[in-house]
Amino acid sequence: MASVAVLGYGTVGSGVVEVLQKNADEITRKSGVRIDVKYILDIREFPGDPNENAIVHDFAVIESDPEVKVVAEAMGGLHPAYDFTRRALEAGKSVCTSNKELVAEFGTELTQIAAQHGVSYLYEASCGGGIPIIRPLRNALTADVITGLSGIFNGTTNFILTRMEKEGHDYADVLAEAQAMGYAERNPAADVEGYDTCRKLAILASLAYGVQISYKDIRTEGITKVTAADIAYASFLQYKIKLLGISRRSGDRVEAVVLPAMIGCDTPLYAVDDVFNAILVRGNMLDDVMFYGKGAGKLPTGSAVASDVIEAVVSGGKCGILPQGEPAVPVDPETMSYRFFVRIPENTDATQEKVSAVFEDASLINLEEYPQESAFVTGVMTEKEFTEKVAGLGSVTGWIRILPAE
């Protein structure tokens, strides 16, 4: 019998408990160990809950119990999650978490503390929810040099963009729909401004490349400026707009950005719609492999945390992720190359001549639904070059990058 504790009894924490208890027989058959949830830490009471006798309010109870070898942190946020995680590791207990904010901010430090005390700090659920990605990166793909990692990391934004495409509605209307359906929070900033994607990209890219990548060094743009008109033009051009986390490695230098971009049907991420997420990994031997599934939810995320708990129990805490290497040298986002889709608020006989004077090979695109404007697509250029050129047009309605650049 192995005793574990769960910190937080909200959506994810209750999911972890449910997975460990409902699948207890199967877990025992596969692992050879019976796992018992001895404690659940929460500030609330849960009268009538099947696990009410396991509820405790003082972390010291868990910290001081030698029977508890693994702690599942499902509190979210930085504090007190960081403080409890550090204390658990220093007490010789492995910690498993879904807390991407904590891992992005303190993951390297906590991994080092875990290594110093002979235990593990595991975070499979922090990036893909129920999609296995951490374990494949540190085990199945270790023979490859990972040269690129990109994907759709946020189900809320992917749902919004998919609905905008299918229904032709503006961002604000679809956001309200997503909130009513429970896919978006009342304050959706972490999702729609790209912060959630940014933290996940920093965690995965650091692990994939063996360097430290701070989420603070990643240029991040969200989807709040994407309009129904942008979606309509993208469809006309046979593209879809997705919020992407993109990273590439070249030696000790790493390109990393989060941004909305147009992608074509020849890209695997094109078919990833609604609340589904997908992570595309490129290796120097393997080439491309994609991990796909629902990236959030009580039971998918709970299952991922539970899998880490099982691994920590079975290994006796000797399955830790190695601390990352030196800090990466970030590449200036202005030097990254794309093609660019541009909308301008005019549609006259002189418009083509005006555009051609700045972007020589650009041809105007006109949609009947938007007769008062025009659009065009540029050739491949760096963002700095584009910014300098587009200023020559004067007023523009907006622009979106197109991937891949080739």
Protein backbone atom coordinates (compact mmCIF):
# COMPACT_ATOMS: atom_id res chain seq x y z
CA MET A 1 0.00 0.00 0.00
CA ALA A 2 1.32 3.43 -0.96
CA SER A 3 -0.15 6.55 0.65
CA VAL A 4 -0.43 9.79 -1.31
CA ALA A 5 -1.81 13.25 -0.62
CA VAL A 6 -3.66 15.63 -2.96
CA LEU A 7 -3.38 19.40 -2.51
CA GLY A 8 -6.58 21.10 -3.63
CA TYR A 9 -9.98 19.50 -4.12
CA GLY A 10 -11.24 21.61 -7.00
CA THR A 11 -11.68 20.53 -10.60
CA VAL A 12 -8.25 18.98 -11.12
CA GLY A 13 -7.73 17.72 -7.57
CA SER A 14 -11.08 15.95 -7.47
CA GLY A 15 -10.26 14.50 -10.89
CA VAL A 16 -6.98 13.06 -9.58
CA VAL A 17 -8.78 11.48 -6.63
CA GLU A 18 -11.52 10.07 -8.85
CA VAL A 19 -9.05 8.51 -11.28
CA LEU A 20 -6.97 6.93 -8.49
CA GLN A 21 -10.04 5.56 -6.73
CA LYS A 22 -12.25 4.55 -9.66
CA ASN A 23 -9.42 2.80 -11.48
CA ALA A 24 -7.74 1.45 -8.34
CA ASP A 25 -7.95 -2.20 -9.37
CA GLU A 26 -6.54 -1.55 -12.84
CA ILE A 27 -3.79 0.66 -11.42
CA THR A 28 -2.85 -2.07 -8.95
CA ARG A 29 -2.82 -4.69 -11.71
CA LYS A 30 -0.54 -2.60 -13.90
CA SER A 31 1.75 -1.17 -11.24
CA GLY A 32 1.75 -3.89 -8.63
CA VAL A 33 1.06 -1.30 -5.91
CA ARG A 34 -2.20 -0.31 -4.21
CA ILE A 35 -2.42 3.48 -4.01
CA ASP A 36 -4.41 5.08 -1.22
CA VAL A 37 -5.38 8.76 -1.08
CA LYS A 38 -4.67 9.34 2.61
CA TYR A 39 -5.05 13.13 2.70
CA ILE A 40 -6.77 15.86 0.70
CA LEU A 41 -5.71 19.40 1.60
CA ASP A 42 -8.29 22.15 1.17
CA ILE A 43 -9.47 25.18 3.11
CA ARG A 44 -13.08 24.09 2.67
CA GLU A 45 -15.20 21.44 4.32
CA PHE A 46 -16.95 18.79 2.21
CA PRO A 47 -19.78 17.37 4.35
CA GLY A 48 -21.28 14.27 2.80
CA ASP A 49 -18.44 13.83 0.32
CA PRO A 50 -17.15 10.23 0.12
CA ASN A 51 -13.69 11.58 0.96
CA GLU A 52 -14.64 13.97 3.75
CA ASN A 53 -12.62 11.98 6.32
CA ALA A 54 -9.48 12.51 4.27
CA ILE A 55 -9.82 16.32 4.27
CA VAL A 56 -7.17 18.23 6.22
CA HIS A 57 -6.52 21.97 6.46
CA ASP A 58 -2.92 22.06 7.67
CA PHE A 59 -0.15 21.12 5.24
CA ALA A 60 2.09 20.21 8.18
CA VAL A 61 -0.03 17.08 8.69
CA ILE A 62 1.01 15.84 5.25
CA GLU A 63 4.56 17.14 5.52
CA SER A 64 5.23 15.28 8.77
CA ASP A 65 3.63 11.94 7.83
CA PRO A 66 6.38 9.50 6.77
CA GLU A 67 3.81 7.23 5.10
CA VAL A 68 3.08 9.85 2.43
CA LYS A 69 5.71 9.45 -0.28
CA VAL A 70 3.99 11.32 -3.13
CA VAL A 71 2.05 14.59 -3.17
CA ALA A 72 -0.19 15.68 -6.07
CA GLU A 73 -0.36 19.47 -6.24
CA ALA A 74 -3.59 20.68 -7.86
CA MET A 75 -4.00 24.07 -6.18
CA GLY A 76 -3.03 26.30 -9.09
CA GLY A 77 -1.32 29.67 -8.84
CA LEU A 78 2.09 30.40 -7.36
CA HIS A 79 1.42 30.68 -3.65
CA PRO A 80 1.01 28.70 -1.48
CA ALA A 81 1.55 26.05 -4.18
CA TYR A 82 5.27 26.87 -4.45
CA ASP A 83 5.77 26.89 -0.68
CA PHE A 84 4.00 23.56 -0.14
CA THR A 85 5.78 21.97 -3.11
CA ARG A 86 9.19 23.03 -1.84
CA ARG A 87 8.43 21.80 1.68
CA ALA A 88 7.20 18.45 0.35
CA LEU A 89 10.34 17.94 -1.76
CA GLU A 90 12.60 18.90 1.13
CA ALA A 91 10.71 16.40 3.29
CA GLY A 92 11.63 13.64 0.83
CA LYS A 93 8.29 13.41 -0.96
CA SER A 94 7.91 13.40 -4.74
CA VAL A 95 5.53 16.02 -6.14
CA CYS A 96 3.33 15.72 -9.25
CA THR A 97 1.52 18.77 -10.62
CA SER A 98 -0.66 20.20 -13.36
CA ASN A 99 0.27 23.75 -12.40
CA LYS A 100 1.79 25.29 -15.56
CA GLU A 101 2.16 28.71 -13.94
CA LEU A 102 4.26 27.22 -11.13
CA VAL A 103 6.34 25.03 -13.45
CA ALA A 104 7.04 27.92 -15.84
CA GLU A 105 8.11 30.22 -12.99
CA PHE A 106 9.92 27.83 -10.64
CA GLY A 107 10.23 24.50 -12.48
CA THR A 108 14.02 24.53 -12.81
CA GLU A 109 14.50 25.39 -9.13
CA LEU A 110 12.02 22.78 -7.93
CA THR A 111 13.52 20.10 -10.18
CA GLN A 112 16.94 20.83 -8.70
CA ILE A 113 15.57 20.62 -5.16
CA ALA A 114 13.93 17.30 -5.99
CA ALA A 115 17.24 15.94 -7.35
CA GLN A 116 19.07 17.08 -4.21
CA HIS A 117 16.65 15.13 -2.02
CA GLY A 118 16.45 12.01 -4.17
CA VAL A 119 12.82 12.48 -5.20
CA SER A 120 10.94 13.59 -8.33
CA TYR A 121 9.17 16.69 -9.52
CA LEU A 122 6.84 15.60 -12.32
CA TYR A 123 4.52 17.78 -14.42
CA GLU A 124 3.04 15.74 -17.27
CA ALA A 125 -0.34 17.47 -16.95
CA SER A 126 1.04 21.02 -17.01
CA CYS A 127 1.29 21.37 -20.80
CA GLY A 128 -1.04 18.99 -22.59
CA GLY A 129 -3.61 18.23 -19.91
CA GLY A 130 -4.56 14.68 -20.81
CA ILE A 131 -2.24 14.58 -23.85
CA PRO A 132 0.96 12.66 -23.06
CA ILE A 133 3.87 14.88 -24.09
CA ILE A 134 6.37 15.30 -21.21
CA ARG A 135 7.02 11.58 -20.87
CA PRO A 136 7.52 11.04 -24.63
CA LEU A 137 9.96 13.97 -24.74
CA ARG A 138 12.08 12.66 -21.87
CA ASN A 139 11.85 8.97 -22.76
CA ALA A 140 10.60 7.97 -26.22
CA LEU A 141 12.32 10.77 -28.14
CA THR A 142 15.67 10.84 -26.35
CA ALA A 143 17.48 9.39 -29.40
CA ASP A 144 16.52 12.40 -31.49
CA VAL A 145 17.81 15.94 -31.51
CA ILE A 146 14.64 18.01 -31.27
CA THR A 147 14.89 20.91 -33.71
CA GLY A 148 11.37 22.30 -33.51
CA LEU A 149 8.29 22.21 -31.32
CA SER A 150 5.05 24.00 -32.05
CA GLY A 151 1.36 23.57 -31.59
CA ILE A 152 -2.10 24.56 -30.49
CA PHE A 153 -1.82 24.55 -26.71
CA ASN A 154 -5.07 26.17 -25.65
CA GLY A 155 -8.52 24.67 -26.20
CA THR A 156 -10.42 27.86 -25.35
CA THR A 157 -8.82 29.94 -28.09
CA ASN A 158 -9.04 27.09 -30.57
CA PHE A 159 -12.77 26.74 -29.84
CA ILE A 160 -13.30 30.49 -30.33
CA LEU A 161 -11.42 30.60 -33.64
CA THR A 162 -13.20 27.47 -34.90
CA ARG A 163 -16.61 28.95 -34.08
CA MET A 164 -15.68 32.25 -35.73
CA GLU A 165 -14.78 30.30 -38.87
CA LYS A 166 -17.90 28.12 -38.92
CA GLU A 167 -20.45 30.71 -37.81
CA GLY A 168 -18.97 33.92 -39.25
CA HIS A 169 -19.38 35.72 -35.92
CA ASP A 170 -17.06 38.28 -34.38
CA TYR A 171 -14.70 37.52 -31.53
CA ALA A 172 -16.82 39.10 -28.76
CA ASP A 173 -19.93 37.09 -29.67
CA VAL A 174 -18.08 33.77 -29.78
CA LEU A 175 -16.25 34.53 -26.52
CA ALA A 176 -19.62 35.00 -24.83
CA GLU A 177 -20.73 31.64 -26.28
CA ALA A 178 -17.55 29.95 -24.99
CA GLN A 179 -18.11 31.41 -21.53
CA ALA A 180 -21.73 30.22 -21.49
CA MET A 181 -20.58 26.70 -22.41
CA GLY A 182 -17.89 26.66 -19.73
CA TYR A 183 -14.96 26.67 -22.18
CA ALA A 184 -13.80 30.17 -21.21
CA GLU A 185 -13.37 31.73 -17.78
CA ARG A 186 -15.25 34.86 -16.75
CA ASN A 187 -11.86 36.60 -17.01
CA PRO A 188 -10.44 34.87 -20.10
CA ALA A 189 -7.21 36.91 -20.36
CA ALA A 190 -4.84 34.01 -19.59
CA ASP A 191 -6.26 32.12 -22.57
CA VAL A 192 -7.15 34.76 -25.15
CA GLU A 193 -4.07 36.95 -24.60
CA GLY A 194 -1.82 33.90 -25.11
CA TYR A 195 -0.32 33.70 -21.60
CA ASP A 196 -1.40 30.09 -21.08
CA THR A 197 0.15 29.05 -24.40
CA CYS A 198 3.31 30.99 -23.59
CA ARG A 199 3.91 29.16 -20.31
CA LYS A 200 3.29 25.77 -21.87
CA LEU A 201 5.65 26.53 -24.75
CA ALA A 202 8.39 27.63 -22.33
CA ILE A 203 8.09 24.39 -20.34
CA LEU A 204 8.08 22.08 -23.35
CA ALA A 205 10.79 23.89 -25.31
CA SER A 206 13.07 23.91 -22.26
CA LEU A 207 12.62 20.17 -21.86
CA ALA A 208 12.92 19.42 -25.59
CA TYR A 209 16.10 21.46 -26.11
CA GLY A 210 17.76 20.90 -22.73
CA VAL A 211 18.11 24.61 -21.99
CA GLN A 212 16.33 27.11 -19.77
CA ILE A 213 13.73 29.16 -21.62
CA SER A 214 11.88 31.78 -19.61
CA TYR A 215 8.30 32.50 -20.59
CA LYS A 216 9.17 36.16 -19.98
CA ASP A 217 11.47 36.07 -23.03
CA ILE A 218 8.74 34.81 -25.38
CA ARG A 219 6.92 37.46 -27.43
CA THR A 220 3.24 36.74 -26.87
CA GLU A 221 0.19 37.93 -28.80
CA GLY A 222 -3.38 36.75 -28.34
CA ILE A 223 -6.48 36.51 -30.50
CA THR A 224 -8.46 39.53 -29.30
CA LYS A 225 -7.73 41.48 -32.49
CA VAL A 226 -8.77 38.70 -34.88
CA THR A 227 -11.99 39.69 -36.66
CA ALA A 228 -14.68 37.97 -38.68
CA ALA A 229 -13.21 39.68 -41.76
CA ASP A 230 -9.79 38.12 -41.06
CA ILE A 231 -11.45 34.71 -40.84
CA ALA A 232 -13.36 35.29 -44.09
CA TYR A 233 -10.19 36.24 -45.99
CA ALA A 234 -8.37 33.24 -44.52
CA SER A 235 -11.12 30.91 -45.74
CA PHE A 236 -11.00 32.49 -49.20
CA LEU A 237 -7.26 31.82 -49.29
CA GLN A 238 -7.84 28.26 -48.00
CA TYR A 239 -6.19 28.99 -44.65
CA LYS A 240 -7.30 28.75 -41.05
CA ILE A 241 -6.25 31.09 -38.27
CA LYS A 242 -4.87 29.38 -35.15
CA LEU A 243 -3.19 30.62 -31.99
CA LEU A 244 0.20 28.93 -32.15
CA GLY A 245 3.16 28.47 -29.87
CA ILE A 246 6.21 28.16 -32.12
CA SER A 247 9.80 27.33 -31.26
CA ARG A 248 12.87 26.31 -33.23
CA ARG A 249 16.41 25.56 -32.10
CA SER A 250 19.66 26.32 -33.88
CA GLY A 251 22.68 25.50 -31.73
CA ASP A 252 22.32 27.36 -28.44
CA ARG A 253 19.89 29.84 -29.95
CA VAL A 254 16.12 29.40 -29.67
CA GLU A 255 13.32 31.11 -31.55
CA ALA A 256 10.10 31.18 -29.55
CA VAL A 257 6.89 33.16 -30.10
CA VAL A 258 3.17 32.90 -29.42
CA LEU A 259 0.91 34.44 -32.05
CA PRO A 260 -2.19 34.01 -34.21
CA ALA A 261 -1.22 32.84 -37.69
CA MET A 262 -2.74 31.60 -40.92
CA ILE A 263 -1.86 28.00 -41.77
CA GLY A 264 -2.67 25.90 -44.83
CA CYS A 265 -4.18 22.45 -45.26
CA ASP A 266 -0.72 20.99 -45.86
CA THR A 267 0.08 21.65 -42.18
CA PRO A 268 -0.97 18.91 -39.68
CA LEU A 269 -2.32 21.53 -37.25
CA TYR A 270 -4.86 22.72 -39.88
CA ALA A 271 -7.33 19.95 -38.97
CA VAL A 272 -7.19 20.58 -35.21
CA ASP A 273 -10.50 22.27 -34.36
CA ASP A 274 -12.79 23.11 -31.42
CA VAL A 275 -11.39 22.39 -27.94
CA PHE A 276 -8.74 19.99 -29.20
CA ASN A 277 -5.03 20.69 -28.84
CA ALA A 278 -2.08 19.33 -30.77
CA ILE A 279 1.68 19.45 -30.28
CA LEU A 280 3.95 18.97 -33.27
CA VAL A 281 7.51 17.83 -32.53
CA ARG A 282 10.27 17.71 -35.15
CA GLY A 283 13.37 15.57 -34.61
CA ASN A 284 16.47 15.29 -36.75
CA MET A 285 15.86 11.55 -37.24
CA LEU A 286 12.15 11.14 -36.57
CA ASP A 287 11.02 14.17 -38.62
CA ASP A 288 7.49 15.20 -37.54
CA VAL A 289 5.29 13.53 -34.92
CA MET A 290 2.07 15.00 -33.52
CA PHE A 291 0.36 14.50 -30.15
CA TYR A 292 -3.38 15.25 -30.30
CA GLY A 293 -6.29 15.32 -27.89
CA LYS A 294 -8.35 17.40 -25.47
CA GLY A 295 -5.94 19.53 -23.51
CA ALA A 296 -8.04 20.21 -20.42
CA GLY A 297 -10.88 18.95 -18.28
CA LYS A 298 -11.30 17.31 -14.91
CA LEU A 299 -10.68 13.70 -15.85
CA PRO A 300 -8.17 14.08 -18.73
CA THR A 301 -5.97 16.31 -16.57
CA GLY A 302 -6.61 14.20 -13.48
CA SER A 303 -5.54 11.13 -15.41
CA ALA A 304 -2.24 12.78 -16.42
CA VAL A 305 -1.46 13.77 -12.83
CA ALA A 306 -2.43 10.28 -11.64
CA SER A 307 -0.03 8.73 -14.16
CA ASP A 308 2.80 10.78 -12.65
CA VAL A 309 1.73 9.71 -9.17
CA ILE A 310 1.87 6.06 -10.22
CA GLU A 311 5.29 6.50 -11.81
CA ALA A 312 6.65 8.21 -8.70
CA VAL A 313 5.24 5.49 -6.43
CA VAL A 314 6.57 2.62 -8.53
CA SER A 315 10.02 4.15 -9.00
CA GLY A 316 10.40 5.19 -5.41
CA GLY A 317 10.89 8.77 -6.54
CA LYS A 318 13.79 7.99 -8.88
CA CYS A 319 12.08 9.10 -12.09
CA GLY A 320 12.74 12.81 -11.92
CA ILE A 321 13.17 15.07 -14.90
CA LEU A 322 16.75 16.27 -15.06
CA PRO A 323 17.38 19.97 -14.34
CA GLN A 324 17.73 21.99 -17.52
CA GLY A 325 21.07 23.27 -18.81
CA GLU A 326 22.21 26.83 -19.35
CA PRO A 327 19.78 29.62 -20.24
CA ALA A 328 18.97 29.71 -23.94
CA VAL A 329 20.04 32.60 -26.13
CA PRO A 330 16.71 34.00 -27.35
CA VAL A 331 16.45 35.00 -31.00
CA ASP A 332 15.09 38.49 -31.67
CA PRO A 333 11.50 37.96 -32.93
CA GLU A 334 12.06 40.81 -35.40
CA THR A 335 14.50 38.57 -37.31
CA MET A 336 12.01 35.72 -37.75
CA SER A 337 10.59 35.34 -41.27
CA TYR A 338 7.00 34.93 -42.45
CA ARG A 339 4.69 35.85 -45.26
CA PHE A 340 2.17 38.47 -44.18
CA PHE A 341 -1.54 38.92 -44.91
CA VAL A 342 -2.44 42.63 -44.87
CA ARG A 343 -5.82 44.44 -45.00
CA ILE A 344 -6.03 48.08 -46.06
CA PRO A 345 -9.07 50.37 -45.74
CA GLU A 346 -9.38 51.31 -49.40
CA ASN A 347 -10.45 49.77 -52.69
CA THR A 348 -9.94 52.16 -55.61
CA ASP A 349 -8.28 52.05 -59.01
CA ALA A 350 -5.14 53.50 -57.49
CA THR A 351 -4.91 50.98 -54.65
CA GLN A 352 -2.99 48.32 -56.61
CA GLU A 353 -0.44 50.88 -57.75
CA LYS A 354 0.00 52.12 -54.19
CA VAL A 355 0.53 48.60 -52.82
CA SER A 356 2.87 47.58 -55.65
CA ALA A 357 5.08 50.57 -54.96
CA VAL A 358 5.86 49.08 -51.54
CA PHE A 359 5.36 45.34 -52.03
CA GLU A 360 6.35 44.67 -55.65
CA ASP A 361 4.77 41.23 -56.18
CA ALA A 362 1.60 41.75 -54.14
CA SER A 363 -1.78 41.33 -55.86
CA LEU A 364 -4.96 42.72 -54.36
CA ILE A 365 -7.69 40.45 -52.97
CA ASN A 366 -11.25 41.73 -52.87
CA LEU A 367 -14.20 40.10 -51.14
CA GLU A 368 -17.79 41.07 -51.95
CA GLU A 369 -18.63 41.15 -48.23
CA TYR A 370 -16.04 43.89 -47.66
CA PRO A 371 -16.28 46.23 -50.67
CA GLN A 372 -14.64 49.20 -48.93
CA GLU A 373 -11.29 47.49 -48.38
CA SER A 374 -8.62 45.36 -50.02
CA ALA A 375 -6.06 42.80 -48.90
CA PHE A 376 -2.85 41.23 -50.14
CA VAL A 377 -0.19 38.68 -49.23
CA THR A 378 3.51 39.53 -49.15
CA GLY A 379 6.51 37.42 -50.02
CA VAL A 380 8.78 35.97 -47.34
CA MET A 381 10.54 38.59 -45.23
CA THR A 382 11.62 39.23 -41.68
CA GLU A 383 9.23 40.93 -39.33
CA LYS A 384 11.55 43.93 -39.14
CA GLU A 385 11.55 44.27 -42.93
CA PHE A 386 7.78 43.97 -43.04
CA THR A 387 7.24 46.56 -40.31
CA GLU A 388 9.44 49.05 -42.13
CA LYS A 389 7.73 48.42 -45.49
CA VAL A 390 4.13 48.43 -44.29
CA ALA A 391 4.64 51.83 -42.70
CA GLY A 392 4.95 53.13 -46.26
CA LEU A 393 1.27 52.33 -46.91
CA GLY A 394 0.06 54.69 -44.25
CA SER A 395 -3.13 53.33 -42.70
CA VAL A 396 -3.70 49.56 -42.55
CA THR A 397 -6.69 47.74 -41.07
CA GLY A 398 -4.59 44.90 -39.72
CA TRP A 399 -2.19 42.09 -40.60
CA ILE A 400 -1.57 38.45 -39.71
CA ARG A 401 1.46 36.24 -40.25
CA ILE A 402 1.26 33.21 -42.56
CA LEU A 403 3.05 29.94 -41.77
CA PRO A 404 5.10 28.25 -42.93
CA ALA A 405 7.15 31.05 -44.43
CA GLU A 406 8.18 29.01 -47.49
